[in-house]
Short mmCIF file of C-alpha atoms and ligand atoms in Angstrom, two decimals:
data_model
loop_
_atom_site.label_atom_id
_atom_site.label_comp_id
_atom_site.label_asym_id
_atom_site.label_seq_id
_atom_site.Cartn_x
_atom_site.Cartn_y
_atom_site.Cartn_z
CA MET A 12 -27.14 7.11 5.43
CA PRO A 13 -29.35 7.97 2.44
CA GLN A 14 -28.50 11.26 0.81
CA THR A 15 -31.59 13.48 0.84
CA PRO A 16 -32.12 15.67 -2.21
CA THR A 17 -31.21 19.24 -1.31
CA GLN A 18 -31.81 22.75 -2.62
CA THR A 19 -28.31 23.88 -1.80
CA GLU A 20 -25.35 22.13 -3.32
CA TYR A 21 -22.65 21.36 -0.78
CA GLU A 22 -18.98 20.66 -1.18
CA ALA A 23 -16.72 18.74 1.16
CA VAL A 24 -13.51 20.15 2.63
CA ILE A 25 -11.11 17.52 3.98
CA GLY A 26 -7.68 17.62 5.59
CA LEU A 27 -5.70 14.61 6.82
CA GLU A 28 -3.29 14.24 9.70
CA ILE A 29 -1.23 11.11 9.22
CA HIS A 30 1.07 9.56 11.81
CA VAL A 31 3.83 7.52 10.26
CA GLN A 32 5.80 5.20 12.54
CA LEU A 33 9.42 5.53 11.43
CA ARG A 34 11.05 2.14 11.12
CA THR A 35 14.14 2.73 13.18
CA GLN A 36 15.62 -0.07 15.30
CA SER A 37 15.72 2.02 18.44
CA LYS A 38 13.42 4.66 19.91
CA LEU A 39 13.47 8.40 19.19
CA PHE A 40 15.27 9.48 22.36
CA CYS A 41 16.70 6.29 23.89
CA PRO A 42 18.34 3.03 22.77
CA ASP A 43 15.41 0.65 23.53
CA SER A 44 14.22 -1.57 20.72
CA THR A 45 11.09 -0.61 18.76
CA ARG A 46 10.31 -4.29 18.09
CA PHE A 47 6.60 -5.10 18.02
CA GLY A 48 5.08 -7.98 19.98
CA ASP A 49 7.67 -8.41 22.74
CA GLU A 50 6.72 -9.12 26.38
CA PRO A 51 5.14 -5.97 27.85
CA ASN A 52 7.53 -3.37 29.23
CA VAL A 53 10.79 -5.15 28.36
CA ASN A 54 11.86 -2.46 25.89
CA THR A 55 11.95 0.39 28.38
CA CYS A 56 14.54 2.47 30.22
CA PRO A 57 14.56 5.53 32.52
CA VAL A 58 14.14 7.85 29.50
CA CYS A 59 10.94 6.37 28.06
CA LEU A 60 9.64 5.51 31.52
CA GLY A 61 9.86 9.19 32.35
CA TYR A 62 12.17 8.94 35.36
CA PRO A 63 13.19 12.32 36.69
CA GLY A 64 16.63 13.38 35.55
CA ALA A 65 16.86 10.96 32.61
CA LEU A 66 17.97 12.81 29.47
CA PRO A 67 16.76 12.23 25.90
CA VAL A 68 19.27 11.82 23.06
CA LEU A 69 18.00 12.26 19.51
CA ASN A 70 18.11 9.26 17.12
CA LYS A 71 19.90 10.31 13.91
CA LYS A 72 18.24 7.62 11.78
CA ALA A 73 14.81 9.00 12.69
CA VAL A 74 15.88 12.45 11.48
CA GLU A 75 17.20 10.90 8.27
CA TYR A 76 13.86 9.14 7.64
CA ALA A 77 11.90 12.31 8.42
CA VAL A 78 14.01 14.28 5.94
CA MET A 79 13.63 11.60 3.25
CA LEU A 80 9.87 11.59 3.64
CA GLY A 81 9.79 15.39 3.61
CA LEU A 82 11.80 15.45 0.39
CA ALA A 83 9.51 12.89 -1.24
CA LEU A 84 6.58 15.15 -0.36
CA ASN A 85 8.25 18.19 -1.91
CA CYS A 86 8.72 19.88 1.46
CA GLU A 87 11.21 22.48 2.50
CA ILE A 88 13.57 20.95 5.05
CA ALA A 89 14.39 23.26 7.91
CA GLU A 90 18.12 23.61 8.59
CA LEU A 91 17.10 24.67 12.07
CA SER A 92 14.18 23.13 13.93
CA LYS A 93 13.47 22.34 17.56
CA PHE A 94 11.54 20.09 19.90
CA ASP A 95 8.78 21.12 22.30
CA ARG A 96 6.84 19.59 25.15
CA LYS A 97 3.14 19.01 24.58
CA HIS A 98 1.43 18.43 27.92
CA TYR A 99 -1.48 16.20 28.60
CA PHE A 100 -2.27 13.54 31.14
CA TYR A 101 -2.96 9.95 30.26
CA PRO A 102 -1.75 6.72 31.91
CA ASP A 103 0.15 5.66 28.76
CA LEU A 104 2.30 8.80 28.97
CA PRO A 105 4.46 8.62 32.12
CA LYS A 106 6.14 12.01 31.67
CA ALA A 107 2.71 13.68 31.26
CA TYR A 108 4.13 15.43 28.21
CA GLN A 109 5.00 14.26 24.74
CA ILE A 110 8.13 15.52 23.04
CA SER A 111 6.95 16.91 19.71
CA GLN A 112 7.74 19.80 17.39
CA TYR A 113 5.43 22.78 17.68
CA ASN A 114 6.30 25.93 15.78
CA MET A 115 9.56 24.88 14.13
CA PRO A 116 8.89 21.51 12.49
CA VAL A 117 11.49 19.75 10.38
CA CYS A 118 9.41 19.79 7.16
CA THR A 119 7.07 22.50 5.81
CA ASN A 120 5.28 23.58 2.62
CA GLY A 121 5.10 20.39 0.60
CA TYR A 122 2.46 18.95 -1.67
CA MET A 123 1.16 15.79 -3.31
CA GLU A 124 -0.57 15.67 -6.70
CA LEU A 125 -3.61 13.41 -7.07
CA SER A 126 -4.82 11.75 -10.27
CA THR A 127 -7.87 14.04 -10.20
CA GLY A 128 -5.60 17.04 -10.75
CA THR A 129 -6.01 18.20 -7.16
CA ARG A 130 -2.80 19.36 -5.53
CA VAL A 131 -2.93 18.67 -1.79
CA ARG A 132 -0.65 21.07 0.00
CA ILE A 133 1.19 19.74 3.00
CA ASN A 134 1.36 22.27 5.77
CA ARG A 135 4.02 20.52 7.83
CA ALA A 136 5.54 17.25 8.93
CA HIS A 137 6.94 17.14 12.43
CA MET A 138 8.72 14.54 14.52
CA GLU A 139 7.33 13.33 17.81
CA GLU A 140 7.41 10.33 20.13
CA ASP A 141 4.60 7.80 20.41
CA ALA A 142 2.85 7.01 23.71
CA GLY A 143 2.54 3.57 25.31
CA LYS A 144 -0.43 1.27 25.05
CA LEU A 145 -3.24 0.53 27.50
CA VAL A 146 -4.60 -2.99 27.64
CA HIS A 147 -8.11 -3.07 29.06
CA ALA A 148 -8.73 -6.38 30.82
CA GLY A 149 -12.01 -8.22 30.82
CA ALA A 150 -13.70 -6.32 27.98
CA GLU A 151 -13.39 -5.24 24.37
CA GLY A 152 -12.71 -1.58 25.18
CA LEU A 153 -12.38 0.63 28.23
CA ALA A 154 -16.10 0.46 29.04
CA GLY A 155 -16.89 -2.55 31.21
CA SER A 156 -13.31 -3.60 31.85
CA ASP A 157 -12.26 -4.48 35.39
CA TYR A 158 -8.83 -2.89 35.22
CA SER A 159 -6.26 -1.67 32.70
CA LEU A 160 -2.61 -2.55 32.20
CA VAL A 161 0.06 -0.28 30.78
CA ASP A 162 2.60 -1.50 28.22
CA LEU A 163 5.31 1.06 27.56
CA ASN A 164 7.19 -0.84 24.84
CA ARG A 165 5.80 1.56 22.26
CA ALA A 166 6.47 4.70 24.35
CA GLY A 167 9.11 6.75 22.60
CA THR A 168 8.78 5.13 19.16
CA PRO A 169 9.52 7.79 16.51
CA LEU A 170 6.61 9.21 14.54
CA LEU A 171 6.37 11.73 11.76
CA GLU A 172 3.03 13.52 11.72
CA ILE A 173 2.12 14.83 8.29
CA VAL A 174 -0.54 17.55 8.27
CA SER A 175 -2.25 18.42 5.01
CA GLU A 176 -4.06 21.63 4.19
CA PRO A 177 -7.82 21.17 3.76
CA ASP A 178 -7.42 20.78 -0.01
CA ILE A 179 -9.04 17.37 -0.41
CA LYS A 180 -12.47 17.58 -2.02
CA SER A 181 -14.01 14.12 -1.77
CA ALA A 182 -13.93 10.83 0.09
CA ALA A 183 -12.29 9.17 -2.92
CA GLU A 184 -9.53 11.80 -2.98
CA ALA A 185 -8.93 11.23 0.74
CA ARG A 186 -8.46 7.54 0.04
CA GLU A 187 -6.10 8.20 -2.87
CA TYR A 188 -4.03 10.61 -0.76
CA MET A 189 -3.64 7.95 1.93
CA THR A 190 -2.87 5.18 -0.58
CA ASN A 191 -0.19 7.32 -2.19
CA MET A 192 1.24 8.17 1.21
CA ARG A 193 1.43 4.49 2.09
CA ASN A 194 3.16 3.75 -1.22
CA ILE A 195 5.68 6.55 -0.64
CA VAL A 196 6.68 5.39 2.86
CA ARG A 197 7.07 1.83 1.59
CA TYR A 198 9.17 2.85 -1.41
CA LEU A 199 11.40 4.91 0.86
CA GLY A 200 11.58 2.06 3.37
CA VAL A 201 10.95 4.47 6.26
CA CYS A 202 7.78 2.68 7.46
CA ASP A 203 6.11 -0.65 6.68
CA GLY A 204 2.86 1.19 5.90
CA ASN A 205 0.62 -1.36 7.62
CA MET A 206 -2.43 0.56 8.75
CA GLU A 207 -4.03 -2.54 10.26
CA GLU A 208 -1.13 -2.88 12.69
CA GLY A 209 -1.05 0.82 13.47
CA SER A 210 2.24 1.62 11.72
CA MET A 211 0.32 4.34 9.91
CA ARG A 212 -2.59 6.07 11.60
CA CYS A 213 -4.78 8.77 10.25
CA ASP A 214 -7.26 11.38 11.46
CA VAL A 215 -9.66 12.70 8.86
CA ASN A 216 -10.91 16.29 9.33
CA ILE A 217 -14.11 17.03 7.50
CA SER A 218 -16.42 19.97 6.98
CA VAL A 219 -18.95 20.87 4.34
CA ARG A 220 -20.07 24.24 2.97
CA PRO A 221 -22.51 25.48 0.37
CA LYS A 222 -20.80 25.57 -3.04
CA GLY A 223 -19.41 29.02 -3.68
CA GLN A 224 -18.98 29.94 -0.01
CA THR A 225 -15.40 30.91 0.79
CA GLU A 226 -15.36 30.42 4.58
CA PHE A 227 -14.93 26.92 5.88
CA GLY A 228 -17.67 25.19 7.82
CA THR A 229 -17.13 23.74 11.30
CA LYS A 230 -15.13 20.52 11.08
CA THR A 231 -15.23 17.21 12.84
CA GLU A 232 -12.26 14.91 13.13
CA ILE A 233 -12.67 11.15 12.63
CA LYS A 234 -10.19 8.94 14.41
CA ASN A 235 -9.49 5.23 14.49
CA MET A 236 -9.15 4.51 10.80
CA ASN A 237 -7.36 1.29 9.98
CA SER A 238 -7.64 0.95 6.22
CA THR A 239 -7.81 3.15 3.14
CA ARG A 240 -11.26 1.73 2.46
CA ALA A 241 -12.45 2.79 5.93
CA ILE A 242 -11.21 6.33 5.25
CA GLU A 243 -13.36 6.55 2.15
CA GLN A 244 -16.43 5.04 3.81
CA ALA A 245 -16.14 7.14 6.96
CA ALA A 246 -15.65 10.33 4.97
CA GLU A 247 -18.65 9.56 2.78
CA TYR A 248 -20.78 8.90 5.84
CA GLU A 249 -19.62 12.01 7.65
CA ILE A 250 -20.17 14.30 4.64
CA ALA A 251 -23.74 13.01 4.30
CA ARG A 252 -24.35 13.36 8.04
CA GLN A 253 -23.17 16.98 8.10
CA VAL A 254 -25.16 17.95 5.01
CA GLN A 255 -28.27 16.44 6.56
CA ILE A 256 -27.80 18.39 9.79
CA LEU A 257 -27.29 21.68 7.95
CA GLU A 258 -30.24 21.01 5.67
CA SER A 259 -32.52 20.48 8.63
CA GLY A 260 -31.41 23.79 10.10
CA GLY A 261 -28.95 22.42 12.65
CA SER A 262 -25.28 23.23 13.17
CA ILE A 263 -22.16 21.09 13.39
CA THR A 264 -20.44 20.60 16.75
CA GLN A 265 -16.66 20.62 16.50
CA ALA A 266 -15.65 17.27 17.95
CA SER A 267 -13.60 14.13 17.59
CA ARG A 268 -15.61 11.21 16.30
CA LEU A 269 -14.87 7.51 16.06
CA TRP A 270 -15.44 5.35 13.01
CA ASN A 271 -17.31 2.21 13.90
CA GLU A 272 -16.38 -0.43 11.36
CA ALA A 273 -19.20 -2.77 12.43
CA THR A 274 -22.08 -0.33 12.03
CA SER A 275 -20.46 1.88 9.37
CA GLU A 276 -21.23 5.01 11.37
CA THR A 277 -19.23 7.75 13.04
CA MET A 278 -19.89 8.26 16.75
CA LEU A 279 -19.15 11.15 19.07
CA MET A 280 -15.93 10.58 21.03
CA ARG A 281 -15.06 13.82 22.73
CA VAL A 282 -15.40 17.53 22.23
CA LYS A 283 -11.93 18.83 21.44
CA GLU A 284 -9.54 20.35 23.93
CA GLY A 285 -8.12 23.74 23.08
CA GLU A 286 -4.52 24.20 22.03
CA ALA A 287 -3.73 26.34 25.10
CA ASP A 288 -4.41 23.29 27.27
CA TYR A 289 -1.29 21.64 25.86
CA ARG A 290 0.93 24.34 27.35
CA TYR A 291 3.60 23.93 24.67
CA PHE A 292 7.11 25.12 25.51
CA PRO A 293 10.58 24.35 24.15
CA GLU A 294 12.07 21.06 25.36
CA PRO A 295 14.94 22.21 27.59
CA ASP A 296 16.72 18.84 27.51
CA LEU A 297 17.33 18.85 23.75
CA ARG A 298 19.36 21.29 21.74
CA PRO A 299 17.86 22.82 18.60
CA LEU A 300 18.20 20.47 15.65
CA HIS A 301 20.63 21.56 12.94
CA ILE A 302 20.48 19.72 9.64
CA SER A 303 23.19 20.64 7.18
CA ARG A 304 22.45 21.52 3.55
CA GLU A 305 25.03 18.90 2.51
CA TRP A 306 23.24 16.14 4.38
CA ILE A 307 19.89 17.15 2.87
CA GLU A 308 21.42 17.19 -0.63
CA ALA A 309 23.06 13.80 -0.06
CA LEU A 310 19.75 12.29 1.03
CA LYS A 311 18.02 13.82 -1.97
CA ARG A 312 20.51 12.11 -4.28
CA GLN A 313 19.92 8.78 -2.55
CA LEU A 314 16.13 8.83 -2.86
CA PRO A 315 14.89 5.68 -4.62
CA GLU A 316 12.39 5.70 -7.47
CA LEU A 317 9.10 6.99 -6.03
CA PRO A 318 5.67 5.51 -6.79
CA GLU A 319 4.64 8.25 -9.23
CA GLU A 320 7.95 7.95 -11.08
CA ARG A 321 7.42 4.22 -11.38
CA ARG A 322 3.86 4.75 -12.61
CA ALA A 323 5.06 7.23 -15.24
CA ARG A 324 7.80 4.83 -16.36
CA TYR A 325 5.36 1.93 -16.73
CA ILE A 326 2.79 3.95 -18.62
CA SER A 327 4.91 6.11 -20.91
CA GLU A 328 7.98 3.96 -21.47
CA LEU A 329 6.53 0.47 -21.29
CA ASP A 330 3.01 1.24 -22.47
CA PHE A 331 1.15 -0.39 -19.56
CA SER A 332 -2.57 0.24 -19.12
CA THR A 333 -3.31 2.51 -16.14
CA HIS A 334 -4.96 -0.49 -14.46
CA ASP A 335 -1.90 -2.72 -14.78
CA ALA A 336 0.38 0.13 -13.76
CA SER A 337 -1.71 0.70 -10.61
CA ILE A 338 -1.38 -2.92 -9.54
CA LEU A 339 2.39 -2.95 -9.99
CA VAL A 340 2.76 0.45 -8.28
CA ASP A 341 0.43 -0.13 -5.33
CA VAL A 342 1.81 -3.59 -4.61
CA LYS A 343 5.46 -2.62 -4.50
CA GLU A 344 6.78 -6.18 -4.35
CA LEU A 345 5.00 -7.03 -7.63
CA GLY A 346 6.57 -4.01 -9.32
CA ASP A 347 9.96 -4.96 -7.87
CA PHE A 348 9.45 -8.49 -9.17
CA PHE A 349 8.57 -7.17 -12.61
CA ASP A 350 11.63 -4.92 -12.68
CA ALA A 351 13.86 -7.85 -11.69
CA ALA A 352 12.41 -10.21 -14.31
CA ARG A 353 12.15 -7.71 -17.13
CA PRO A 354 15.83 -7.77 -18.27
CA HIS A 355 15.52 -11.54 -18.87
CA CYS A 356 12.23 -11.30 -20.67
CA PRO A 357 11.74 -9.69 -24.08
CA HIS A 358 8.01 -10.54 -23.97
CA TYR A 359 7.39 -8.32 -20.97
CA LYS A 360 3.70 -7.76 -21.75
CA THR A 361 3.07 -11.45 -21.06
CA LEU A 362 5.08 -11.07 -17.87
CA VAL A 363 2.76 -8.23 -16.78
CA ASN A 364 -0.29 -10.39 -17.55
CA TRP A 365 0.98 -13.22 -15.39
CA LEU A 366 1.73 -10.85 -12.52
CA THR A 367 -1.54 -8.90 -12.59
CA GLY A 368 -3.65 -11.96 -13.40
CA GLU A 369 -2.77 -15.46 -12.27
CA ILE A 370 -0.17 -14.47 -9.66
CA THR A 371 -2.20 -11.68 -8.03
CA ALA A 372 -5.17 -14.06 -7.79
CA TYR A 373 -2.98 -16.73 -6.22
CA LEU A 374 -1.57 -14.32 -3.62
CA LYS A 375 -5.10 -13.18 -2.72
CA THR A 376 -6.58 -16.66 -2.26
CA GLU A 377 -3.55 -17.97 -0.41
CA LYS A 378 -3.22 -14.75 1.64
CA LYS A 379 0.46 -14.70 0.79
CA SER A 380 2.96 -12.11 -0.25
CA MET A 381 5.41 -12.65 -3.09
CA ALA A 382 8.16 -13.31 -0.57
CA ASP A 383 6.20 -16.30 0.77
CA THR A 384 6.31 -18.02 -2.62
CA ARG A 385 9.20 -19.95 -4.15
CA LEU A 386 8.93 -18.23 -7.52
CA THR A 387 11.96 -16.19 -8.58
CA PRO A 388 12.04 -13.39 -11.20
CA ASN A 389 14.38 -15.48 -13.34
CA ALA A 390 12.07 -18.48 -13.25
CA LEU A 391 9.05 -16.40 -14.25
CA ALA A 392 10.97 -14.81 -17.12
CA GLU A 393 12.03 -18.28 -18.27
CA LEU A 394 8.44 -19.52 -18.09
CA VAL A 395 7.20 -16.62 -20.19
CA GLU A 396 9.84 -17.26 -22.84
CA LEU A 397 9.07 -21.02 -22.95
CA GLN A 398 5.47 -20.12 -23.59
CA GLU A 399 6.20 -17.36 -26.09
CA ASN A 400 8.53 -19.48 -28.22
CA ASN A 401 5.92 -22.27 -28.22
CA THR A 402 8.05 -24.77 -26.33
CA ILE A 403 5.13 -25.26 -23.96
CA SER A 404 1.40 -24.76 -24.35
CA SER A 405 -0.47 -22.20 -22.25
CA THR A 406 -2.10 -25.03 -20.30
CA THR A 407 1.30 -26.44 -19.42
CA ALA A 408 2.52 -22.93 -18.51
CA LYS A 409 -0.35 -22.52 -16.05
CA LYS A 410 0.35 -25.89 -14.45
CA LEU A 411 4.02 -25.08 -14.19
CA LEU A 412 3.37 -21.68 -12.64
CA ALA A 413 1.34 -23.26 -9.85
CA GLU A 414 4.22 -25.62 -9.16
CA LEU A 415 6.86 -22.88 -9.27
CA LEU A 416 4.91 -20.77 -6.78
CA GLU A 417 4.71 -23.67 -4.32
CA LYS A 418 7.97 -25.52 -4.88
CA GLY A 419 10.27 -23.31 -6.93
CA GLY A 420 12.75 -24.61 -9.50
CA SER A 421 13.74 -23.83 -13.05
CA PRO A 422 10.90 -24.20 -15.57
CA ALA A 423 13.30 -25.07 -18.42
CA LYS A 424 14.74 -27.94 -16.38
CA ILE A 425 11.33 -29.22 -15.29
CA VAL A 426 10.06 -29.18 -18.88
CA GLU A 427 13.08 -31.14 -20.02
CA GLU A 428 13.07 -33.66 -17.17
CA ARG A 429 9.37 -34.40 -17.49
CA ASP A 430 9.21 -34.16 -21.22
CA MET A 431 6.55 -31.47 -21.08
CA ALA A 432 7.59 -29.65 -24.25
CA GLN A 433 4.95 -29.41 -26.91
CA ILE A 434 5.63 -31.58 -29.88
CA SER A 435 6.24 -29.14 -32.69
CA ASP A 436 8.33 -31.52 -34.75
CA VAL A 437 6.48 -31.75 -38.05
CA GLY A 438 7.92 -35.14 -38.98
CA GLU A 439 6.91 -36.75 -35.70
CA LEU A 440 3.41 -35.25 -35.74
CA LYS A 441 2.87 -36.05 -39.40
CA LYS A 442 3.46 -39.73 -38.72
CA MET A 443 0.90 -39.67 -35.87
CA VAL A 444 -1.69 -37.81 -37.91
CA GLU A 445 -1.36 -40.28 -40.79
CA ASP A 446 -1.85 -43.17 -38.36
CA VAL A 447 -5.03 -41.74 -36.81
CA ILE A 448 -6.49 -41.04 -40.23
CA ALA A 449 -5.69 -44.59 -41.40
CA ASN A 450 -7.19 -46.10 -38.24
CA ASN A 451 -10.44 -44.11 -38.52
CA PRO A 452 -11.50 -44.28 -42.20
CA LYS A 453 -15.20 -43.68 -41.41
CA GLN A 454 -14.56 -40.35 -39.66
CA ALA A 455 -12.07 -39.34 -42.34
CA GLN A 456 -14.75 -39.82 -44.98
CA GLN A 457 -17.26 -37.81 -42.95
CA PHE A 458 -14.79 -34.92 -42.89
CA ARG A 459 -14.24 -35.14 -46.64
CA ASP A 460 -18.03 -35.04 -47.03
CA GLY A 461 -17.99 -31.63 -45.32
CA LYS A 462 -18.59 -32.51 -41.69
CA GLU A 463 -16.18 -29.98 -40.14
CA GLN A 464 -16.75 -30.91 -36.52
CA VAL A 465 -15.11 -34.31 -37.03
CA LEU A 466 -11.81 -32.47 -36.96
CA GLY A 467 -12.25 -32.12 -33.21
CA PHE A 468 -12.40 -35.90 -32.89
CA PHE A 469 -9.01 -36.26 -34.62
CA VAL A 470 -7.39 -33.48 -32.60
CA GLY A 471 -8.67 -35.19 -29.47
CA GLN A 472 -7.11 -38.51 -30.51
CA ILE A 473 -3.71 -36.89 -31.05
CA MET A 474 -3.85 -34.94 -27.81
CA ARG A 475 -4.67 -38.11 -25.91
CA ALA A 476 -1.80 -39.97 -27.57
CA THR A 477 0.66 -37.18 -26.71
CA GLN A 478 -0.79 -36.40 -23.28
CA GLY A 479 -1.63 -32.87 -24.33
CA SER A 480 1.80 -31.92 -25.49
CA ALA A 481 1.22 -31.70 -29.24
CA ASN A 482 1.16 -28.18 -30.64
CA PRO A 483 -2.58 -27.83 -31.39
CA GLU A 484 -2.21 -25.37 -34.25
CA LEU A 485 0.22 -27.65 -36.03
CA VAL A 486 -2.04 -30.68 -35.51
CA ASN A 487 -4.98 -28.83 -37.04
CA GLN A 488 -2.96 -27.74 -39.99
CA LEU A 489 -1.57 -31.25 -40.65
CA LEU A 490 -5.01 -32.86 -40.35
CA ARG A 491 -6.47 -30.55 -42.99
CA GLU A 492 -3.55 -31.26 -45.32
CA LEU A 493 -3.56 -35.04 -44.89
CA ILE A 494 -7.19 -36.14 -44.70
P1 ADP J 528 -6.90 21.95 14.94
O1 ADP J 528 -6.52 23.25 15.54
O2 ADP J 528 -8.29 21.52 15.21
O3 ADP J 528 -5.88 20.88 15.16
P2 ADP J 528 -5.70 22.57 12.41
O4 ADP J 528 -5.91 23.89 11.78
O5 ADP J 528 -4.40 22.34 13.10
O6 ADP J 528 -6.92 22.24 13.35
O7 ADP J 528 -5.89 21.49 11.29
C1 ADP J 528 -5.88 20.14 11.57
C2 ADP J 528 -6.29 19.44 10.29
O8 ADP J 528 -7.62 19.75 9.96
C3 ADP J 528 -5.46 19.81 9.08
O9 ADP J 528 -5.19 18.65 8.32
C4 ADP J 528 -6.35 20.76 8.30
O10 ADP J 528 -6.14 20.66 6.91
C5 ADP J 528 -7.74 20.26 8.65
N1 ADP J 528 -8.75 21.31 8.67
C6 ADP J 528 -8.65 22.53 9.23
N2 ADP J 528 -9.81 23.20 9.08
C7 ADP J 528 -10.66 22.39 8.40
C8 ADP J 528 -12.00 22.50 7.95
N3 ADP J 528 -12.74 23.58 8.18
N4 ADP J 528 -12.55 21.46 7.29
C9 ADP J 528 -11.83 20.35 7.08
N5 ADP J 528 -10.57 20.19 7.47
C10 ADP J 528 -9.97 21.18 8.12
MG1 MG J 529 -3.74 21.20 14.94
#
């Protein structure tokens, strides 16, 4: 949507609600598996099917993951919290209520710092169970389908919903917030962070207001976002749409909207239900949740290095550019690979270049992750050192890397077995250079007469004779001395 020039300057106000699927083996209140992709309805039991009289039992691992994530987001962890029933009717929710946490969530008052200097406060993070999934037969969506099927494998999967304050000021900041969140859950290992598969889902709340106004404008909430890029695009679109409505004298309707990836537009989904409709009340089948100070402290001590700590380490200790640091922070496995190779590799800057350049490009074109390749951190470190100490040329290094990614192996061994080392032995090269000069007197004379470019001819002869393995600098130097 084209932005029309306006008299009033507007600013965006954005708050995100992110659902993180906690990667436990079993569900939040029953022992069924959370495995994705199984036959429909095999991972179910009376608890998640909502049979009367079945009693929920809280999964300790889910609490542990929720606390870890809360700690990483600088939250206060409640030593006493509780679960509540949130009522609504939908065919993917057999109990007709979702067990959630209403007014006593496990995590409160956290924050995340963005690179823009904005501190996004986190209001709360609460645990809740996921619903099942509807499969609409005979059509893309609900509209036009003949009938719908219910798969309750996902019903009861643990979620942590993280609610930010409306502190985000632009579409780009919204994207950064989500990217950082995804990095954090991956570093903690509490969620795989795959938005495309729905392991992380996000609602973006947006309003605009004239700059300088203190009250918030009416917000809309965009649902159905499946990538960080979509968040940025949808937010940009929605900000422009709202400004245009206000500029033309209209007003914003509070509503849920859907992001349509195909048309790059937001569309009206439904006007929001009020909170009273949920009829929240304490879940009588679960006791209040007590989390001891000792447990919280123990989990705090066990927290791994977090993305921002890694970024700081790369930039201030190892002198990475912010660009290189971002690649190795955002793609955790590349950073892990770097950290594993680094102790074996004094020339770590070259190591970074391989990882952010050649290797990243390879993973993109092949649609692979590092784990799909046969390259090991040791092998890459070895390759870098072979190149840095001039045992192999950079061309050979590139060829070898391609082979190591596909087939694995030790570069030092391969170089030895196939005689790929550059010839840097002065005696051996000197003999060759003398021979080429003697065999090509005409060209040698041309060089002596000042025709510099003839040097290329001689270098070419030597390279051909050695199949590219002569050290080119040394060849040049010897030619100039001996002609
Ligand atoms: P609701 O009652 O509609 O669920 P909440 O106050 O619970 O609204 O907030 C839900 C999310 O919307 C939070 O992430 C919050 O930061 C964000 N939010 C609240 N008001 C606004 C607003 N005026 N503009 C943008 N975002 C907002
Ligand atoms: Mg709310």
